[in-house]
CSV table of C-alpha atoms and ligand atoms in Angstrom, one decimal:
chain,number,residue,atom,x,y,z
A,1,UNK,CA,6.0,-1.8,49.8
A,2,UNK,CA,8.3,-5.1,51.3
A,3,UNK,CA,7.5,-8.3,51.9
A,4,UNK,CA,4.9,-9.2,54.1
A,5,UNK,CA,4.9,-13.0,56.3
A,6,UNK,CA,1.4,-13.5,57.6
A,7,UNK,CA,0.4,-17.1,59.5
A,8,UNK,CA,-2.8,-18.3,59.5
A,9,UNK,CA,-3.4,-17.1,56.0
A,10,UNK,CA,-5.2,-19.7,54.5
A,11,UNK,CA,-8.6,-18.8,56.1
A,12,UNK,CA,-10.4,-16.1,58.2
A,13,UNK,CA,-8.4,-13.0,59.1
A,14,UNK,CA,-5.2,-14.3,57.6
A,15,UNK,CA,-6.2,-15.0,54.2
A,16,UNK,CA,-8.0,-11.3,54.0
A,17,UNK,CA,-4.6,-9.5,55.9
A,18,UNK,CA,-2.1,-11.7,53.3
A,19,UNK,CA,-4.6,-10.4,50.3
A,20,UNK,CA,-5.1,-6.6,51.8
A,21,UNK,CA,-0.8,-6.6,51.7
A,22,UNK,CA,-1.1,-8.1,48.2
A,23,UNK,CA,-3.6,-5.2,47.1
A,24,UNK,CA,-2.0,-2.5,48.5
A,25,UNK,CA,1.6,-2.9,46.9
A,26,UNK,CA,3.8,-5.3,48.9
A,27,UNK,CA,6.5,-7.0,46.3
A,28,UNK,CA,6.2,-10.6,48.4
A,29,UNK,CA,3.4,-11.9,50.3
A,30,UNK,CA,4.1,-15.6,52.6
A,31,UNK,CA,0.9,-17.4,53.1
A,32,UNK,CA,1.7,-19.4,56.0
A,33,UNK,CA,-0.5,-22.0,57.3
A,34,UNK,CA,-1.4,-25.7,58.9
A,35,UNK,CA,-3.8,-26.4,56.2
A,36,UNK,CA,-1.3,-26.1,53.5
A,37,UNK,CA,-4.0,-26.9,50.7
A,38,UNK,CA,-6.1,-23.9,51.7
A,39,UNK,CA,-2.4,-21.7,52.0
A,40,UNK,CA,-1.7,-22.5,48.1
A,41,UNK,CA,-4.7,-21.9,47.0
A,42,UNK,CA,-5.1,-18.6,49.2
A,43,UNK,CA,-1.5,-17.2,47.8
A,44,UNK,CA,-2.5,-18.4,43.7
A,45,UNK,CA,-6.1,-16.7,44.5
A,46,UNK,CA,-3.5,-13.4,45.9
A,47,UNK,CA,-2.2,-12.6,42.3
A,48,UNK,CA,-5.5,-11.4,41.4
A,49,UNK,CA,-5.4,-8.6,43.7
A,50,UNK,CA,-1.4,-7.7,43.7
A,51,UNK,CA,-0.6,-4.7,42.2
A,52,UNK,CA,2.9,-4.8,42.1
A,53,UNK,CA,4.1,-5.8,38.8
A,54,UNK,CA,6.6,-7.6,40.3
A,55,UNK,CA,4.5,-9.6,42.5
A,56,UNK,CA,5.7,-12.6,44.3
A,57,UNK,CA,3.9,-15.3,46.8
A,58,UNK,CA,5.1,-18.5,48.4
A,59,UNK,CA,2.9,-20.8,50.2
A,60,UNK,CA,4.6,-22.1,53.7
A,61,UNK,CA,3.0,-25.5,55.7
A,62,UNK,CA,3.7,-24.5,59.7
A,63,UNK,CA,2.5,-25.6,62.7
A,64,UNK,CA,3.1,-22.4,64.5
A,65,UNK,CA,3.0,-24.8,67.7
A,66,UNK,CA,6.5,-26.5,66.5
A,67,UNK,CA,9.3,-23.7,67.0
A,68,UNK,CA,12.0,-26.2,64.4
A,69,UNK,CA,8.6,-25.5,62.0
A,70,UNK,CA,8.3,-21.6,62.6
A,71,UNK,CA,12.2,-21.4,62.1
A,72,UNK,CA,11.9,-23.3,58.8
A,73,UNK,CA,9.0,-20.6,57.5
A,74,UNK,CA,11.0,-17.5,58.4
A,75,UNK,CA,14.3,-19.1,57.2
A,76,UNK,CA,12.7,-20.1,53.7
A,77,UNK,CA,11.0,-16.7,54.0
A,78,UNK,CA,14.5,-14.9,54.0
A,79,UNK,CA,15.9,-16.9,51.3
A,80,UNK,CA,13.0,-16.5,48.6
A,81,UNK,CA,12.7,-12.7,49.5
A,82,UNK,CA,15.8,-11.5,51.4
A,83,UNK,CA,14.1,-9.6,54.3
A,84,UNK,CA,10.4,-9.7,56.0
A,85,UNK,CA,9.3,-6.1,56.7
A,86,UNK,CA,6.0,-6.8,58.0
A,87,UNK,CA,5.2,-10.3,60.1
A,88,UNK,CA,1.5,-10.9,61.1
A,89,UNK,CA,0.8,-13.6,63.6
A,90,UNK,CA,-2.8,-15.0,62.7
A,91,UNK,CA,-2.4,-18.6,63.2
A,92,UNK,CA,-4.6,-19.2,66.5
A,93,UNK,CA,-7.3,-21.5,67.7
A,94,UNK,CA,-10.7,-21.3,70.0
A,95,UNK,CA,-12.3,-23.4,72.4
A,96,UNK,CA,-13.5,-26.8,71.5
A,97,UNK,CA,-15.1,-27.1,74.9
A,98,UNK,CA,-17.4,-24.5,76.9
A,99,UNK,CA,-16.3,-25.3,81.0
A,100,UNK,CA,-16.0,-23.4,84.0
A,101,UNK,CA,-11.9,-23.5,85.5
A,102,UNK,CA,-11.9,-26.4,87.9
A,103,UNK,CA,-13.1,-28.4,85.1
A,104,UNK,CA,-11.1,-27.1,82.3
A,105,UNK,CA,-10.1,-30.1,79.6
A,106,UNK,CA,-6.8,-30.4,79.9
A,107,UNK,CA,-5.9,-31.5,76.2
A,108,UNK,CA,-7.5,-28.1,74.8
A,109,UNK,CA,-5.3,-26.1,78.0
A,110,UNK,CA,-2.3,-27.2,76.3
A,111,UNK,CA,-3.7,-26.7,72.6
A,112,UNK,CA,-4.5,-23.5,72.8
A,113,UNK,CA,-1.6,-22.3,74.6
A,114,UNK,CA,0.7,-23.7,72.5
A,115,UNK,CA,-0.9,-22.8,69.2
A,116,UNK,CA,-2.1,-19.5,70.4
A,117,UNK,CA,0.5,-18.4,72.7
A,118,UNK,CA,3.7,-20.1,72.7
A,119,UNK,CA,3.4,-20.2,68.6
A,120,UNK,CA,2.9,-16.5,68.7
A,121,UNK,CA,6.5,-16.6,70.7
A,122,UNK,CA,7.8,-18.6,68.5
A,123,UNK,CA,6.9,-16.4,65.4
A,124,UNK,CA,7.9,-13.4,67.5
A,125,UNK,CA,11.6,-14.5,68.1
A,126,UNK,CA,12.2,-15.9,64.6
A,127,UNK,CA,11.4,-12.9,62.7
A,128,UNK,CA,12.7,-10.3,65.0
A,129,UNK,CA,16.0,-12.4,64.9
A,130,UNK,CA,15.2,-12.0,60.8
A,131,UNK,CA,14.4,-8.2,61.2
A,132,UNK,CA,17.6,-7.2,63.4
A,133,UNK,CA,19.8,-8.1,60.5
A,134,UNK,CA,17.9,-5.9,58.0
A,135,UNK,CA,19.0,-2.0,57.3
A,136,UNK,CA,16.8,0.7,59.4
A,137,UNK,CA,14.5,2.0,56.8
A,138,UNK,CA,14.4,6.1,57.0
A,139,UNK,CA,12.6,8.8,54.7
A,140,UNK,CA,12.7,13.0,55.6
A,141,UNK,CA,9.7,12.7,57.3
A,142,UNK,CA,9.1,9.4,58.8
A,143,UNK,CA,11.7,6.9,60.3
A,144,UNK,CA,10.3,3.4,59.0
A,145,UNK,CA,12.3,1.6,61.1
A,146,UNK,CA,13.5,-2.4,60.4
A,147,UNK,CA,10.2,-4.2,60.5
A,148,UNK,CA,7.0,-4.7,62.5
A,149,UNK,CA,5.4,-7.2,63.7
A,150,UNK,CA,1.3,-7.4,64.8
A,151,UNK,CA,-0.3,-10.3,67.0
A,152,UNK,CA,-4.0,-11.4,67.1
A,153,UNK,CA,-5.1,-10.5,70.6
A,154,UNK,CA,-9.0,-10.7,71.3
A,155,UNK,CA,-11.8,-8.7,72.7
A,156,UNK,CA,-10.4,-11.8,75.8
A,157,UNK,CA,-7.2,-10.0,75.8
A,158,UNK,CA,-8.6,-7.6,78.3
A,159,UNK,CA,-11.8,-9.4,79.5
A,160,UNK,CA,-14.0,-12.7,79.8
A,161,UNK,CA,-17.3,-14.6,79.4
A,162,UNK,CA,-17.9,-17.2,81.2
A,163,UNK,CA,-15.9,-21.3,80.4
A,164,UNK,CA,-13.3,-19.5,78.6
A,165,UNK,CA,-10.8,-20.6,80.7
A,166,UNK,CA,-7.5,-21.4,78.5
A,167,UNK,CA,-8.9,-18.9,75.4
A,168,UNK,CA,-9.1,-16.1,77.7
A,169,UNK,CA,-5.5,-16.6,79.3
A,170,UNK,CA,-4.0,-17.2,75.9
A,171,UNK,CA,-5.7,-14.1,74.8
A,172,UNK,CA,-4.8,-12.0,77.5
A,173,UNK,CA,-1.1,-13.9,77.0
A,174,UNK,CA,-0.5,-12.3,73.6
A,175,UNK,CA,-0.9,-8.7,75.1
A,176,UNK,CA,2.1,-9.3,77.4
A,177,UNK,CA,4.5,-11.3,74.2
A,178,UNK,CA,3.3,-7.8,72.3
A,179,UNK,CA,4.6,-5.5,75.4
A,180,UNK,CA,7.9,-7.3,76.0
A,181,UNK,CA,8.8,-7.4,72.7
A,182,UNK,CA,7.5,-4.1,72.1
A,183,UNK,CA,10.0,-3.2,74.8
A,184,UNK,CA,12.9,-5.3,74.2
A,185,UNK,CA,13.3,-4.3,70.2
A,186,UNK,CA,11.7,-0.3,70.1
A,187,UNK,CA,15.6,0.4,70.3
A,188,UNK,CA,16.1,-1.8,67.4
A,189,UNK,CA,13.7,0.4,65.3
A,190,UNK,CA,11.2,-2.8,65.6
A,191,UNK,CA,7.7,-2.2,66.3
A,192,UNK,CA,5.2,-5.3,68.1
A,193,UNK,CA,1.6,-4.4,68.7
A,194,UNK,CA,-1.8,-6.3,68.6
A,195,UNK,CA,-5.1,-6.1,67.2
A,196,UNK,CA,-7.8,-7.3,69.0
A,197,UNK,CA,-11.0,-8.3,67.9
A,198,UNK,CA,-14.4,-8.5,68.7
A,199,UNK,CA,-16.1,-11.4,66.9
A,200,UNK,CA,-15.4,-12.2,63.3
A,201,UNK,CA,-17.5,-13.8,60.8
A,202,UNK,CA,-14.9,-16.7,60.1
A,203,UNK,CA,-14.8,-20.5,60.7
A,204,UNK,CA,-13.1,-20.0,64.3
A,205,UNK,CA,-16.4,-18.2,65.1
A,206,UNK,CA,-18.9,-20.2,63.0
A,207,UNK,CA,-17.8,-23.5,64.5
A,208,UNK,CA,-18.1,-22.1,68.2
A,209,UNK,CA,-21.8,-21.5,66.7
A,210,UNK,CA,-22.6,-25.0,65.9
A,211,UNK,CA,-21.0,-26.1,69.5
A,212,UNK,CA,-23.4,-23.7,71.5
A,213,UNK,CA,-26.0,-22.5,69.2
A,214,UNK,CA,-27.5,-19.4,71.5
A,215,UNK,CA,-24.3,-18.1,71.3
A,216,UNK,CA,-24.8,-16.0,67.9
A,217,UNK,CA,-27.7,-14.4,69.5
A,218,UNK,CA,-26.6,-13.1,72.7
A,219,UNK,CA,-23.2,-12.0,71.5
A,220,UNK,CA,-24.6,-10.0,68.4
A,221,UNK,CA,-27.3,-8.6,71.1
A,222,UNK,CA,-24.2,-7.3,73.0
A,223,UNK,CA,-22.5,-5.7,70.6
A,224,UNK,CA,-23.0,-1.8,71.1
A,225,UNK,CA,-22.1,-0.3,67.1
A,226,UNK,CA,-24.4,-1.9,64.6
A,227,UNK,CA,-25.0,-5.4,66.8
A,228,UNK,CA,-23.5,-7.2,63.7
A,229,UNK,CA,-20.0,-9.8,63.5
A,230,UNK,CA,-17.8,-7.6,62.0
A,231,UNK,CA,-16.0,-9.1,58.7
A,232,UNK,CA,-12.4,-9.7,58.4
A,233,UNK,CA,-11.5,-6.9,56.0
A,234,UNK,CA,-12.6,-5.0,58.7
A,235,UNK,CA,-9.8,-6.4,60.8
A,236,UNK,CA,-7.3,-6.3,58.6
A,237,UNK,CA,-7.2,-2.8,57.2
A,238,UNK,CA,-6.4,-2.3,61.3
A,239,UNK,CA,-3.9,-4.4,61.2
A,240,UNK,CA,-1.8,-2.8,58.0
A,241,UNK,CA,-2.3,0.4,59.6
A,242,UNK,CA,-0.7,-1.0,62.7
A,243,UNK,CA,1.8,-2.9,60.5
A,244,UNK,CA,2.4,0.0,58.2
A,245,UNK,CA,4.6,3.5,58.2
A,246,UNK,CA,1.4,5.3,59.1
A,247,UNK,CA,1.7,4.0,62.6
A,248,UNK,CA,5.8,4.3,62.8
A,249,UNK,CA,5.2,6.1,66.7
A,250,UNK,CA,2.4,3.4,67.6
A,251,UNK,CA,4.2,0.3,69.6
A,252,UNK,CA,3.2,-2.1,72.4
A,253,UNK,CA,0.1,-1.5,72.3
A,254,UNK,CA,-3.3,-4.0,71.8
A,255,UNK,CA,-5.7,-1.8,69.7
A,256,UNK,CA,-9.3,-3.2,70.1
A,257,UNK,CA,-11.3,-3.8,66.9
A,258,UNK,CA,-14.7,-4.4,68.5
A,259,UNK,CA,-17.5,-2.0,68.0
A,260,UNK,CA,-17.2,-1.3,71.9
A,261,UNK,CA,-17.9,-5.2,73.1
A,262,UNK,CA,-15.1,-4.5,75.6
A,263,UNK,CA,-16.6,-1.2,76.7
A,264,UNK,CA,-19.2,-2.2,79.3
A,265,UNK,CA,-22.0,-4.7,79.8
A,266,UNK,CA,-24.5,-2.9,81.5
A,267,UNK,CA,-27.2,-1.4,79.6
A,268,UNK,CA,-30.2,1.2,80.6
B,301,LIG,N1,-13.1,-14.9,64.6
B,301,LIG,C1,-13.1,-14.2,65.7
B,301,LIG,O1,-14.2,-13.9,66.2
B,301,LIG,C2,-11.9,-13.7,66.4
B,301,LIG,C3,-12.0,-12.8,67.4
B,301,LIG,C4,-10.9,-12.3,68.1
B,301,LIG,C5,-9.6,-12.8,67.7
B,301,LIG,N2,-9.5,-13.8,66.8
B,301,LIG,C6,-8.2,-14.3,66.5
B,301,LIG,O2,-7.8,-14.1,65.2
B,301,LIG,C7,-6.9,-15.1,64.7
B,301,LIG,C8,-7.4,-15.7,63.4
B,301,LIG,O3,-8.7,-16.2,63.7
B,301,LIG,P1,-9.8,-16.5,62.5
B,301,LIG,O4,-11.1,-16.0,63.1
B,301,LIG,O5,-9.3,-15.9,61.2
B,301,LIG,O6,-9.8,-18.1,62.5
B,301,LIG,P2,-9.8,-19.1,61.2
B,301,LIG,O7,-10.1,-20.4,61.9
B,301,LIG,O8,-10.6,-18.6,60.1
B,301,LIG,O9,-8.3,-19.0,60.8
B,301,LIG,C9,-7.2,-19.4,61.6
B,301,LIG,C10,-6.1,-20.0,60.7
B,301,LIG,O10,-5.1,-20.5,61.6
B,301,LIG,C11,-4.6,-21.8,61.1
B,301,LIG,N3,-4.0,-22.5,62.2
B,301,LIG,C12,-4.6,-23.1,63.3
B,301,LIG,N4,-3.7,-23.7,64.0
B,301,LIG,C13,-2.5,-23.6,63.4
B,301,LIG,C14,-1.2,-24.0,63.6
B,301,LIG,N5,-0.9,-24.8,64.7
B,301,LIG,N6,-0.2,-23.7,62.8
B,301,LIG,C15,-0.5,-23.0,61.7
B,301,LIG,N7,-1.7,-22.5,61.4
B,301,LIG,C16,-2.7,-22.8,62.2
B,301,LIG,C17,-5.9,-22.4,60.6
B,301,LIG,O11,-5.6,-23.5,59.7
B,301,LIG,C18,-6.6,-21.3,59.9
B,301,LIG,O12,-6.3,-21.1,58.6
B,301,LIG,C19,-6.9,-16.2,65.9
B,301,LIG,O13,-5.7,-15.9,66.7
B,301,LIG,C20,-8.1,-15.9,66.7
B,301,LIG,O14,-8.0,-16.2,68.0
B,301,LIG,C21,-10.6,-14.3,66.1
């Protein structure tokens, strides 16, 4: 089933995406991440649910903010595994600080845009440049094409709450990276789309928790199927279907995953 490059695999939606490509057949999985402990021990803790016999992994430290960093991951990426057929872009960030625009901190601006969208970039040009360079994959029915590539947009990539500020414009950042790529390689037989959450149970979430405590309460009240956090298996068995054959006429596109948070507010 290929080899599969996912960043921000060591925790959270990464780790379950990376494992999810392990289950379901992929020959190499790339756990890519800034916390290169948790990265090993995610890809060691993958080969109990591979199920190809021939089952590879490689652990990667990046800082998906550093583009010399992201070149190094998708160059040592080719060389251990010769092609990267499906590239997942989960390395991102959240807001430290809750403040209203005219007061935004300035240090987390320019951490979460450079983590969140300039690192998406970053991980967007390297492995498209990887991906051109690769054969176009074709069967009878389907055309496969050369690779794909899926970005972690947000319920924020399409609208707000309140001292979201950089999070928001990162967010809704990742939605145009995922159209003009989308664009620039369809003729290239590569596919760029994005999935986009409604809150997770992971540490991104659960440390936004501890900084503003009412949050849990009044998102979960506003979330219209089942007024739970969704889990991240439930966001990554989206994002292989995005990533994966099934969805070989689907590009450009932000799919939400949100049990209808970005459907409406206002309730009867
Ligand atoms: N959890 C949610 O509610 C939620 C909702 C919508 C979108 N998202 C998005 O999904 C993505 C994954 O989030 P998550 O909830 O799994 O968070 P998480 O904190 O559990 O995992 C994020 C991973 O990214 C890594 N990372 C952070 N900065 C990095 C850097 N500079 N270089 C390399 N790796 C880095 C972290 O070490 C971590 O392993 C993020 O882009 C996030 O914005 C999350």
């Amino acid at each position: 089933m290929g080899i599969a490059l996912v960043t921000g695999a060591a925790n959270g939606i990464g780790k379950e995406t990376a494992h999810l490509f392990a289950e379901k057949g992929c020959l190499g999985v790339v756990y890519a991440d800034n916390d290169h402990q948790g990265a090993i021990a995610a890809a060691a803790e993958s080969k109990e649910y591979a199920t190809n016999q021939s089952y590879r992994t490689l652990a990667v430290h990046i800082d998906v903010s550093d583009s010399a960093s992201v070149q190094r991951m998708v160059d040592q990426t080719a060389q251990e595994f010769g092609r990267i057929d499906y590239s997942v872009n989960a390395a991102g960030v959240g807001n430290t600080t809750l403040r209203p625009a005219a007061l935004a901190n300035l240090d987390e601006l320019h951490r979460i845009v450079d983590i969140n969208i300039k690192g998406t970039a970053f991980c967007i040009r390297a492995v498209v440049h990887v991906m051109l360079n690769q054969e176009l994959l074709t069967s009878a029915s389907r055309n496969f094409g050369r690779g794909s590539v899926v970005n972690l947009g947000s319920a924020y990539s399409y609208m707000t709450l309140p001292d979201t500020f950089a999070y928001t414009a990162s967010k809704h950042g990742v939605i145009g990276l995922t159209k003009a790529a989308a664009f620039d390689h369809a003729k290239d037989g590569i596919r760029v789309n994005a999935v986009c959450p409604g809150p997770v149970d992971t540490a991104l979430l659960r440390q936004a928790f501890e900084r503003a405590p009412a949050m849990e309460a009044v998102l979960e009240g506003g979330i219209p199927l089942g007024g739970r956090l969704a889990q991240a298996d439930e966001i990554a068995s989206v994002i292989l279907f995005l990533a994966g054959p099934g969805a070989s006429y689907v590009t450009g596109v932000g799919v939400p995953v949100d049990a209808g948070v970005t459907l409406g507010t206002a309730r009867l």
